[in-house]
mmCIF file of N, CA and C in Angstrom:
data_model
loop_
_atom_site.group_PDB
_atom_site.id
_atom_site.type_symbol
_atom_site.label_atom_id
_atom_site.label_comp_id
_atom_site.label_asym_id
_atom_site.label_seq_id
_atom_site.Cartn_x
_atom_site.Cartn_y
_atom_site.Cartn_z
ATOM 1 N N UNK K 1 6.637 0.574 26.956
ATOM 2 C CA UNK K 1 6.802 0.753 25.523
ATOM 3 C C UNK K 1 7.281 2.168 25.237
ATOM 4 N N UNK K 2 7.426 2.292 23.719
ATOM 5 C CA UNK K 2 7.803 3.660 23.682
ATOM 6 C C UNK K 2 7.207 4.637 23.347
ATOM 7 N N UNK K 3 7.646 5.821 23.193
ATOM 8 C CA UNK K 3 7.051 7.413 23.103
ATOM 9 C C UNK K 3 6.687 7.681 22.157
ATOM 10 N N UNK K 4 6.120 8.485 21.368
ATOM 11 C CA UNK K 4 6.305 9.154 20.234
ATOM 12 C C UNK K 4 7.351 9.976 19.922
ATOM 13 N N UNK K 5 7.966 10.697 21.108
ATOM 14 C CA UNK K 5 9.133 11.820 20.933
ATOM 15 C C UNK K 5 10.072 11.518 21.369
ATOM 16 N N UNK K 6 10.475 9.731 21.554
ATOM 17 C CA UNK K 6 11.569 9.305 21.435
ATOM 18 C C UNK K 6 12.712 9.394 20.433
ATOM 19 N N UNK K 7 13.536 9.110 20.497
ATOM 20 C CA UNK K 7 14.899 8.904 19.620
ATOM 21 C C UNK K 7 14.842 7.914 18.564
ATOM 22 N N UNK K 8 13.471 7.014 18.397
ATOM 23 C CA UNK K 8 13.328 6.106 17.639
ATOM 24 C C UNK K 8 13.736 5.384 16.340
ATOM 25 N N UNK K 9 14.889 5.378 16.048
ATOM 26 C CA UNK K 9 15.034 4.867 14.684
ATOM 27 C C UNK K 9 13.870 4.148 13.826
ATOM 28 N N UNK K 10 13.113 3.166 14.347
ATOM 29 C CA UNK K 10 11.584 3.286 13.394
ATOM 30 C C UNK K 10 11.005 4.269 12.890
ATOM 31 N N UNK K 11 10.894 5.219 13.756
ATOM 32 C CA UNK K 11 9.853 6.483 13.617
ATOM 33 C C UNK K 11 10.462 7.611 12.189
ATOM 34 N N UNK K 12 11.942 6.940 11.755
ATOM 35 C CA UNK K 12 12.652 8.009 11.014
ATOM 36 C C UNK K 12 11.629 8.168 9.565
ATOM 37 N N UNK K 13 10.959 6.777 8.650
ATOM 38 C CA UNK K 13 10.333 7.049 7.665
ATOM 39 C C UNK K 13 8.905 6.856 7.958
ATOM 40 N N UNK K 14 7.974 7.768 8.173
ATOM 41 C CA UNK K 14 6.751 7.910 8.418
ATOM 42 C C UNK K 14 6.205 7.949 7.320
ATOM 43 N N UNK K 15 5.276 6.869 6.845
ATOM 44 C CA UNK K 15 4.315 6.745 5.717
ATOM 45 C C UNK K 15 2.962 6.964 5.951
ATOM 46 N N UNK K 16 2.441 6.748 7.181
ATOM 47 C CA UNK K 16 1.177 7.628 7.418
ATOM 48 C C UNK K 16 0.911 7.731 8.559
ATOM 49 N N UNK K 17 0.175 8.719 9.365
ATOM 50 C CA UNK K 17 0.140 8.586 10.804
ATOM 51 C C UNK K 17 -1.541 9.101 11.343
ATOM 52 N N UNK K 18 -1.964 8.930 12.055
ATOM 53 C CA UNK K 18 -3.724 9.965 12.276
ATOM 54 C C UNK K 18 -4.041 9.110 13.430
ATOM 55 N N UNK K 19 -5.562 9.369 13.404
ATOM 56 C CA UNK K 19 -6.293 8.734 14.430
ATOM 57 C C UNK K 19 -6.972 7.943 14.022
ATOM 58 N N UNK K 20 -7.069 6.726 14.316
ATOM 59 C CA UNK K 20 -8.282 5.662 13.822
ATOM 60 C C UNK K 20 -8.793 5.365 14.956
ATOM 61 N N UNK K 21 -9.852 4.263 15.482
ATOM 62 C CA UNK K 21 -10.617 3.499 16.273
ATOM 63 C C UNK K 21 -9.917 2.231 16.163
ATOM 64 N N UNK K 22 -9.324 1.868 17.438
ATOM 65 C CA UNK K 22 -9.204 0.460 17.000
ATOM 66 C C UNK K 22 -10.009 -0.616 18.331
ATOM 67 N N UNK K 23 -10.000 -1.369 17.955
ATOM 68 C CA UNK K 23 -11.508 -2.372 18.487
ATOM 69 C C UNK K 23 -10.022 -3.217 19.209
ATOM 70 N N UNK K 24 -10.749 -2.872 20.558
ATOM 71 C CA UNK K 24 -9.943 -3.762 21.722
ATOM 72 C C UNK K 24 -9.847 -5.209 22.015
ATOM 73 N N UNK K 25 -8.683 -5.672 21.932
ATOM 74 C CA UNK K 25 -8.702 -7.373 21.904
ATOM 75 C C UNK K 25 -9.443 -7.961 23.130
ATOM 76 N N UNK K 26 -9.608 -7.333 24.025
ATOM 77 C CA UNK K 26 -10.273 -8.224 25.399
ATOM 78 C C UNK K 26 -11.764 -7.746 25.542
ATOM 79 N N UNK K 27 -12.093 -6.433 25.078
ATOM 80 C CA UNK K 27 -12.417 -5.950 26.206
ATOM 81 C C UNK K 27 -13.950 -5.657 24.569
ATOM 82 N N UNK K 28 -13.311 -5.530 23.314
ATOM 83 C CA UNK K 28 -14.242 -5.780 22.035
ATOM 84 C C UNK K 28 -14.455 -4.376 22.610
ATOM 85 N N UNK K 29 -14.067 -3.237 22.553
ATOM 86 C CA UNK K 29 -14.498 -1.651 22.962
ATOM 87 C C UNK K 29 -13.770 -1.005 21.769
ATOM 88 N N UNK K 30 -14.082 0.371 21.395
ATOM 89 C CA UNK K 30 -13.933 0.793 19.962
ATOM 90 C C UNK K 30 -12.904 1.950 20.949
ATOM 91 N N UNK K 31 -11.209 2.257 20.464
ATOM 92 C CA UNK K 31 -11.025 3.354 21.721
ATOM 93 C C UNK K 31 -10.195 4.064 20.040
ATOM 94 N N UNK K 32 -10.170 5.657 20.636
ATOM 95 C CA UNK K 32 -9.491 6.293 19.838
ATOM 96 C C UNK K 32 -8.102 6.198 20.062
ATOM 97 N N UNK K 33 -7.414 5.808 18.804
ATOM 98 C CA UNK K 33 -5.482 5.518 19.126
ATOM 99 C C UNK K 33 -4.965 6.592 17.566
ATOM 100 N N UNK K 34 -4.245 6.902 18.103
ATOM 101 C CA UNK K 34 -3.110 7.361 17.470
ATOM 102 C C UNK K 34 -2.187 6.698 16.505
ATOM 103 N N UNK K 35 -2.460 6.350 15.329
ATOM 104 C CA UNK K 35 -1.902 5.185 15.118
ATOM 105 C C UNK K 35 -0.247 5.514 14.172
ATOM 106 N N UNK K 36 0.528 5.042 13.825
ATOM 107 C CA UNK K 36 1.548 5.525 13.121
ATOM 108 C C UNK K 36 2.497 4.045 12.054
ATOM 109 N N UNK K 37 2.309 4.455 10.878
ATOM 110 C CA UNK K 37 2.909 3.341 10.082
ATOM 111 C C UNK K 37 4.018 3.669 9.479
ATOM 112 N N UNK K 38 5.551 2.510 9.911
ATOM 113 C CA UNK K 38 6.557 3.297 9.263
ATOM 114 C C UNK K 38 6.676 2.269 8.090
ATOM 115 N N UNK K 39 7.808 2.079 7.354
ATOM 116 C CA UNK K 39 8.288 0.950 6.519
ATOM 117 C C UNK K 39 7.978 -0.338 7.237
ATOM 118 N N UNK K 40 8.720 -0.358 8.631
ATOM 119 C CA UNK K 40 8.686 -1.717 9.411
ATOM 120 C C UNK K 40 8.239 -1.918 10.219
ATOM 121 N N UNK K 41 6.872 -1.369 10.711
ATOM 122 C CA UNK K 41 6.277 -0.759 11.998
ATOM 123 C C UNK K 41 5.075 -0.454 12.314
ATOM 124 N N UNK K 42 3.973 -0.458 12.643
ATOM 125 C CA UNK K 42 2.716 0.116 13.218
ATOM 126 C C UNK K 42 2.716 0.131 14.780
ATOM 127 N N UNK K 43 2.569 1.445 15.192
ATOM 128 C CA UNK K 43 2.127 1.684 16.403
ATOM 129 C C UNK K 43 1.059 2.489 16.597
ATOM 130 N N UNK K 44 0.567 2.344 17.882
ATOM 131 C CA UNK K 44 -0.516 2.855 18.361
ATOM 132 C C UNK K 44 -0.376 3.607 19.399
ATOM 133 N N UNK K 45 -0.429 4.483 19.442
ATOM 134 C CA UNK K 45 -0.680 5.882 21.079
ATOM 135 C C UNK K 45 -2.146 5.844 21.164
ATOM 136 N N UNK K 46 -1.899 6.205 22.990
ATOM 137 C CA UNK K 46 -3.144 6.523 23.398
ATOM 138 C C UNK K 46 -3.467 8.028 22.738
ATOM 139 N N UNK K 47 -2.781 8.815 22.421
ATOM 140 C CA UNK K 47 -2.950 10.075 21.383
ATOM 141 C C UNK K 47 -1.449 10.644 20.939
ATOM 142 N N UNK K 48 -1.530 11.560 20.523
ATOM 143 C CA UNK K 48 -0.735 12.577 19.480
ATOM 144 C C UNK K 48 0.092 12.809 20.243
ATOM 145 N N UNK K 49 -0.327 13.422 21.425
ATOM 146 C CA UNK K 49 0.633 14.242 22.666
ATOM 147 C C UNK K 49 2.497 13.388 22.343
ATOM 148 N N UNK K 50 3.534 14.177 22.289
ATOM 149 C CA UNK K 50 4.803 13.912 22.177
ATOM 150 C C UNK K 50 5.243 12.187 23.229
ATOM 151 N N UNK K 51 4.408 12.787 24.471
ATOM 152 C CA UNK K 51 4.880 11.703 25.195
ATOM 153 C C UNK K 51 3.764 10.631 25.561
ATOM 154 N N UNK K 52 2.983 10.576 24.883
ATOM 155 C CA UNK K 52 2.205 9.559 24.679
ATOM 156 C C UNK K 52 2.282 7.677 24.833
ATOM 157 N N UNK K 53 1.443 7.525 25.646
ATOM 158 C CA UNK K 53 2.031 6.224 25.939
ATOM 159 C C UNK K 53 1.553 4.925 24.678
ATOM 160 N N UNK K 54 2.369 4.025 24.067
ATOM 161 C CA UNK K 54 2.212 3.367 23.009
ATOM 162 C C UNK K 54 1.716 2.223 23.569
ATOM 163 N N UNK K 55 0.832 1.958 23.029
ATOM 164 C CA UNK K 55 -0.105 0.523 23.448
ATOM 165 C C UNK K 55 -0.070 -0.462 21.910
ATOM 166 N N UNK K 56 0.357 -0.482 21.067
ATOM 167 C CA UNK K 56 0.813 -1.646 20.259
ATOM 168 C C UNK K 56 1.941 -0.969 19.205
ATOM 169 N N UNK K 57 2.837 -2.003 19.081
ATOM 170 C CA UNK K 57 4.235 -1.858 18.127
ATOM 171 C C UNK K 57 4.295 -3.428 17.733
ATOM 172 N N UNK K 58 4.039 -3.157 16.610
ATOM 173 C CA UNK K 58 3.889 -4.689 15.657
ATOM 174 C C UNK K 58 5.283 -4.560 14.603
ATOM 175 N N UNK K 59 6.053 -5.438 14.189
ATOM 176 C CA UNK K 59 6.704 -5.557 13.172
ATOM 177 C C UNK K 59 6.111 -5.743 12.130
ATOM 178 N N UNK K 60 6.325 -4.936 10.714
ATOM 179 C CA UNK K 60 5.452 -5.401 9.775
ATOM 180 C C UNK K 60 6.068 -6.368 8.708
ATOM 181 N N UNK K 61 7.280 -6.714 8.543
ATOM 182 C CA UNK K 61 7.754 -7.396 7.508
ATOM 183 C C UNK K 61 7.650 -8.901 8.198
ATOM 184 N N UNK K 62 8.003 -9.269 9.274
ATOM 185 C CA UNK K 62 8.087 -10.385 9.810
ATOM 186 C C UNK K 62 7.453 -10.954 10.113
ATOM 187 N N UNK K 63 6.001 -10.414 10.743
ATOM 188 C CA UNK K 63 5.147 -10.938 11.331
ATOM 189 C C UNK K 63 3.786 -10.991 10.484
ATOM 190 N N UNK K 64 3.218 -10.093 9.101
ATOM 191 C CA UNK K 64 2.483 -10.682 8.528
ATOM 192 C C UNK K 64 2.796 -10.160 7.041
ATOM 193 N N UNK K 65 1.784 -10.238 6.101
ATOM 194 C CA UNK K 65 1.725 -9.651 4.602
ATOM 195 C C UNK K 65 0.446 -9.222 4.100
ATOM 196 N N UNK K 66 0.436 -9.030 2.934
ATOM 197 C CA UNK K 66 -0.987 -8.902 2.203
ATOM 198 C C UNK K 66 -1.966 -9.606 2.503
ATOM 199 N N UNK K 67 -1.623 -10.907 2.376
ATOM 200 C CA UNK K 67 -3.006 -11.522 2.748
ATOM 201 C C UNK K 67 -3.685 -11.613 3.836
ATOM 202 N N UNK K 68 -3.135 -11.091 4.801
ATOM 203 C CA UNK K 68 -3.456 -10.751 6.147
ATOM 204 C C UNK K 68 -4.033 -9.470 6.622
ATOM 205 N N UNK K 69 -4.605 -8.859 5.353
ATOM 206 C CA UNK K 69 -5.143 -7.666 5.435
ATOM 207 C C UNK K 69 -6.358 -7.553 4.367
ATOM 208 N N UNK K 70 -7.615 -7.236 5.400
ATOM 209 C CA UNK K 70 -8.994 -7.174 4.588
ATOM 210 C C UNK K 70 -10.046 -6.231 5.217
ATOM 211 N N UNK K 71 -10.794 -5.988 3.984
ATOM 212 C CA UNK K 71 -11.851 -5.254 4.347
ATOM 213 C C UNK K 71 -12.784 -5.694 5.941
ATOM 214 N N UNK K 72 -13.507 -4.876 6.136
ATOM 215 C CA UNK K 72 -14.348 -5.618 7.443
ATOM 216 C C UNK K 72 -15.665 -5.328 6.568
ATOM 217 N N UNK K 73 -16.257 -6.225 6.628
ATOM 218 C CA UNK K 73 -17.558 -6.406 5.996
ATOM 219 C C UNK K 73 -18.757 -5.828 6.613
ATOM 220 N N UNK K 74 -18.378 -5.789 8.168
ATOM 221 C CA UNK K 74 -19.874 -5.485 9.119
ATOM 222 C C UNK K 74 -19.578 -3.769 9.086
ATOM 223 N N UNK K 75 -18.193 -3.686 8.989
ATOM 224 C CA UNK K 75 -18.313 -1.825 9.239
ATOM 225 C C UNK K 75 -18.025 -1.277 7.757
ATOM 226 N N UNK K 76 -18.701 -0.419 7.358
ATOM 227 C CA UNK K 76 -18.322 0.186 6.283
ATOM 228 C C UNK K 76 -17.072 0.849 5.642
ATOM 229 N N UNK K 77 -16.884 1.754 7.092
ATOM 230 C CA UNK K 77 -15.192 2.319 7.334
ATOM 231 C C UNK K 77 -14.277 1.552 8.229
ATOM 232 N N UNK K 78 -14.128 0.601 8.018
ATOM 233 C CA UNK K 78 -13.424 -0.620 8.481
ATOM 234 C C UNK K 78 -12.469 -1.578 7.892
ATOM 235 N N UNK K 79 -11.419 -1.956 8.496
ATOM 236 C CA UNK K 79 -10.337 -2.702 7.973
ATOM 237 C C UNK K 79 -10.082 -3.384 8.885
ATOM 238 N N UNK K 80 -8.860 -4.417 9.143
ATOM 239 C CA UNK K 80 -8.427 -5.278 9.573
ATOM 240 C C UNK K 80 -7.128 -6.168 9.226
ATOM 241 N N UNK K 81 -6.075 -6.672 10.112
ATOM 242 C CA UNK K 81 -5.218 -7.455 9.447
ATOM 243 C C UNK K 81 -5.180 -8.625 11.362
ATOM 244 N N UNK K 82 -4.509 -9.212 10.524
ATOM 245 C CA UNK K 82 -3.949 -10.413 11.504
ATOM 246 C C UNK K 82 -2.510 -10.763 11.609
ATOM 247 N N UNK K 83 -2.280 -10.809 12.819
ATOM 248 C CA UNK K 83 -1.100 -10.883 12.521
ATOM 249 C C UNK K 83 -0.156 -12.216 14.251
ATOM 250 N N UNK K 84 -0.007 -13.179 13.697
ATOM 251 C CA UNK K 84 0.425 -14.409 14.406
ATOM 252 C C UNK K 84 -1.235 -14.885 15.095
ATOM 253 N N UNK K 85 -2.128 -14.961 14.636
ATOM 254 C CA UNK K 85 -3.145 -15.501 14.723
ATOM 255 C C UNK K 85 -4.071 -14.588 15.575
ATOM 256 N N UNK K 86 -3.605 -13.450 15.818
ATOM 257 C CA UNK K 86 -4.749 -12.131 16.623
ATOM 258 C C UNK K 86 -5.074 -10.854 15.445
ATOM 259 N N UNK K 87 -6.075 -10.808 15.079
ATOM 260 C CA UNK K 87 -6.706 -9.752 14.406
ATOM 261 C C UNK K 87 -6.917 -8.856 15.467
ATOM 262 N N UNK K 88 -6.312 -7.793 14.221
ATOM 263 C CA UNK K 88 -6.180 -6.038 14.673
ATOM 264 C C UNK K 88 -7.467 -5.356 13.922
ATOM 265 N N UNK K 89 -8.287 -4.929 14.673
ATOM 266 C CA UNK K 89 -9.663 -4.110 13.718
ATOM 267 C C UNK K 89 -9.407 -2.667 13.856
ATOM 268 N N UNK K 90 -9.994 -1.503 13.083
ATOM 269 C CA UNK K 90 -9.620 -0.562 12.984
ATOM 270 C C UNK K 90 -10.629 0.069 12.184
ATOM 271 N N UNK K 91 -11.432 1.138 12.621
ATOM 272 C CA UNK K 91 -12.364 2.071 11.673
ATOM 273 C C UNK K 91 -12.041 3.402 11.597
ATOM 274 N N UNK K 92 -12.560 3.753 10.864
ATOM 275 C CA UNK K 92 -12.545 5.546 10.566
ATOM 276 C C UNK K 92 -13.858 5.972 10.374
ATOM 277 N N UNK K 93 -13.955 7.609 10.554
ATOM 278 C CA UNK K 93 -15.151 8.255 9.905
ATOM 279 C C UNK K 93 -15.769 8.441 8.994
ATOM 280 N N UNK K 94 -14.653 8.240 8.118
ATOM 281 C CA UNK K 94 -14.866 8.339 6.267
ATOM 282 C C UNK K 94 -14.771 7.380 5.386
ATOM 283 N N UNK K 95 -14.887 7.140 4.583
ATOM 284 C CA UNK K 95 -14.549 6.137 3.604
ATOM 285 C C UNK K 95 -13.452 6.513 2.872
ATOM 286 N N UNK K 96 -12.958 7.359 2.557
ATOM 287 C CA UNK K 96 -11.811 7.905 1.746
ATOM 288 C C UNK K 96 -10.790 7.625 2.910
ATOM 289 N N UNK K 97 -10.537 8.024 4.089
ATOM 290 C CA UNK K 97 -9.966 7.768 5.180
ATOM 291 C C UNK K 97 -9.105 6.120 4.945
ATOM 292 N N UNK K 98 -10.372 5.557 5.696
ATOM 293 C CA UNK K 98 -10.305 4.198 5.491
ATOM 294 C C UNK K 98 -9.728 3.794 4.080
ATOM 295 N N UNK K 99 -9.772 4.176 2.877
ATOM 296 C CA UNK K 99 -9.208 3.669 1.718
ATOM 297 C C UNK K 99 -8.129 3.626 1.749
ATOM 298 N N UNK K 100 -7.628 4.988 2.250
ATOM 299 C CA UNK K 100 -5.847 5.435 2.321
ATOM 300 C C UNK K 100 -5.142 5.028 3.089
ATOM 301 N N UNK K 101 -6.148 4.620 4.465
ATOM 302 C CA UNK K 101 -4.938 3.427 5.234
ATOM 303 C C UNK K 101 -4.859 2.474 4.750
ATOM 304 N N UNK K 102 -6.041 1.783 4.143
ATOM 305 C CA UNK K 102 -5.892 0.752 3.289
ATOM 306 C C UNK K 102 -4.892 0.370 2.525
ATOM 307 N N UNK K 103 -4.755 1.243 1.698
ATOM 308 C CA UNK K 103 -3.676 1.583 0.717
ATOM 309 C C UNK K 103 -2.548 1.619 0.950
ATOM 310 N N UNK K 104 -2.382 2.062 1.886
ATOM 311 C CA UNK K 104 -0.739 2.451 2.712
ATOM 312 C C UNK K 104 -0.441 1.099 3.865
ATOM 313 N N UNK K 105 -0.978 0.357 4.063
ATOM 314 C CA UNK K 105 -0.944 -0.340 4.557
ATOM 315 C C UNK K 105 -0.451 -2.084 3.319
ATOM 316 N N UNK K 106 -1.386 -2.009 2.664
ATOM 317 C CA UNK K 106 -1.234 -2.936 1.532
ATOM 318 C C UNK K 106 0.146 -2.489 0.834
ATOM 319 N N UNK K 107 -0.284 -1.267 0.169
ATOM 320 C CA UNK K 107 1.562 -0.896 -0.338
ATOM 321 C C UNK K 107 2.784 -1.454 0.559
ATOM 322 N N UNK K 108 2.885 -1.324 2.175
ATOM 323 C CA UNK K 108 3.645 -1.441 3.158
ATOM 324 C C UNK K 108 4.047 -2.828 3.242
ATOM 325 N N UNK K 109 3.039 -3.525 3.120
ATOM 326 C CA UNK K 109 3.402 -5.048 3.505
ATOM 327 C C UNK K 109 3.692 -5.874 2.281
ATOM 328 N N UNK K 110 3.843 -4.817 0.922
ATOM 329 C CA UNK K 110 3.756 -5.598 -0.341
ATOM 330 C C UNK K 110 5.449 -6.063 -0.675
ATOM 331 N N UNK K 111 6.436 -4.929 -0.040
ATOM 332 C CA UNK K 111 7.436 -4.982 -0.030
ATOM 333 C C UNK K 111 8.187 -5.982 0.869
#
């Protein structure tokens, strides 16, 4: 997959980028990722570092929408979307945190 300090034409409009927790599909383990949301895009780094190796790149217009994105009920700072029938979980430290990906995420897929 790709870099962060690639040549990426995705990577050109960055709407939000940080660190969240995201909850591992096999393995149900909470790991810190790097996460990055463009217009058409969410990816995940194992961290920040330029050459960072990307462990998920989802399309966002094609593959899901709004309704595929909800609160998580068991975690406080917690969210979630689904997307072709596998839910993506994702927490933060804060609650304000968590709101603003929220937000930026819902805005993202509204278009």
């Amino acid at each position: 997959m790709s870099s962060i300090n690639n040549d990426n034409p995705q990577l050109e409009k960055i709407i939000k980028k940080g660190f969240l927790y995201k909850k591992s599909r096999y393995l149900g383990v909470w790991k810190r990722r790097y996460i990055v949301l463009t217009q058409n895009y969410i990816f995940a780094y194992v961290d920040d570092h330029p050459n960072s190796e990307c462990t998920m790149n989802l399309t966002v217009a094609d593959s899901f929408g709004p309704k595929h994105l909800q609160l998580e009920n068991e975690n406080e700072y917690g969210f979630s979307f689904s997307n072709e029938g596998v839910v993506y979980c994702f927490k933060t430290n804060q609650r304000e945190e968590k709101n603003a990906w929220f937000d930026s995420l819902r805005e993202t897929l509204s278009y």
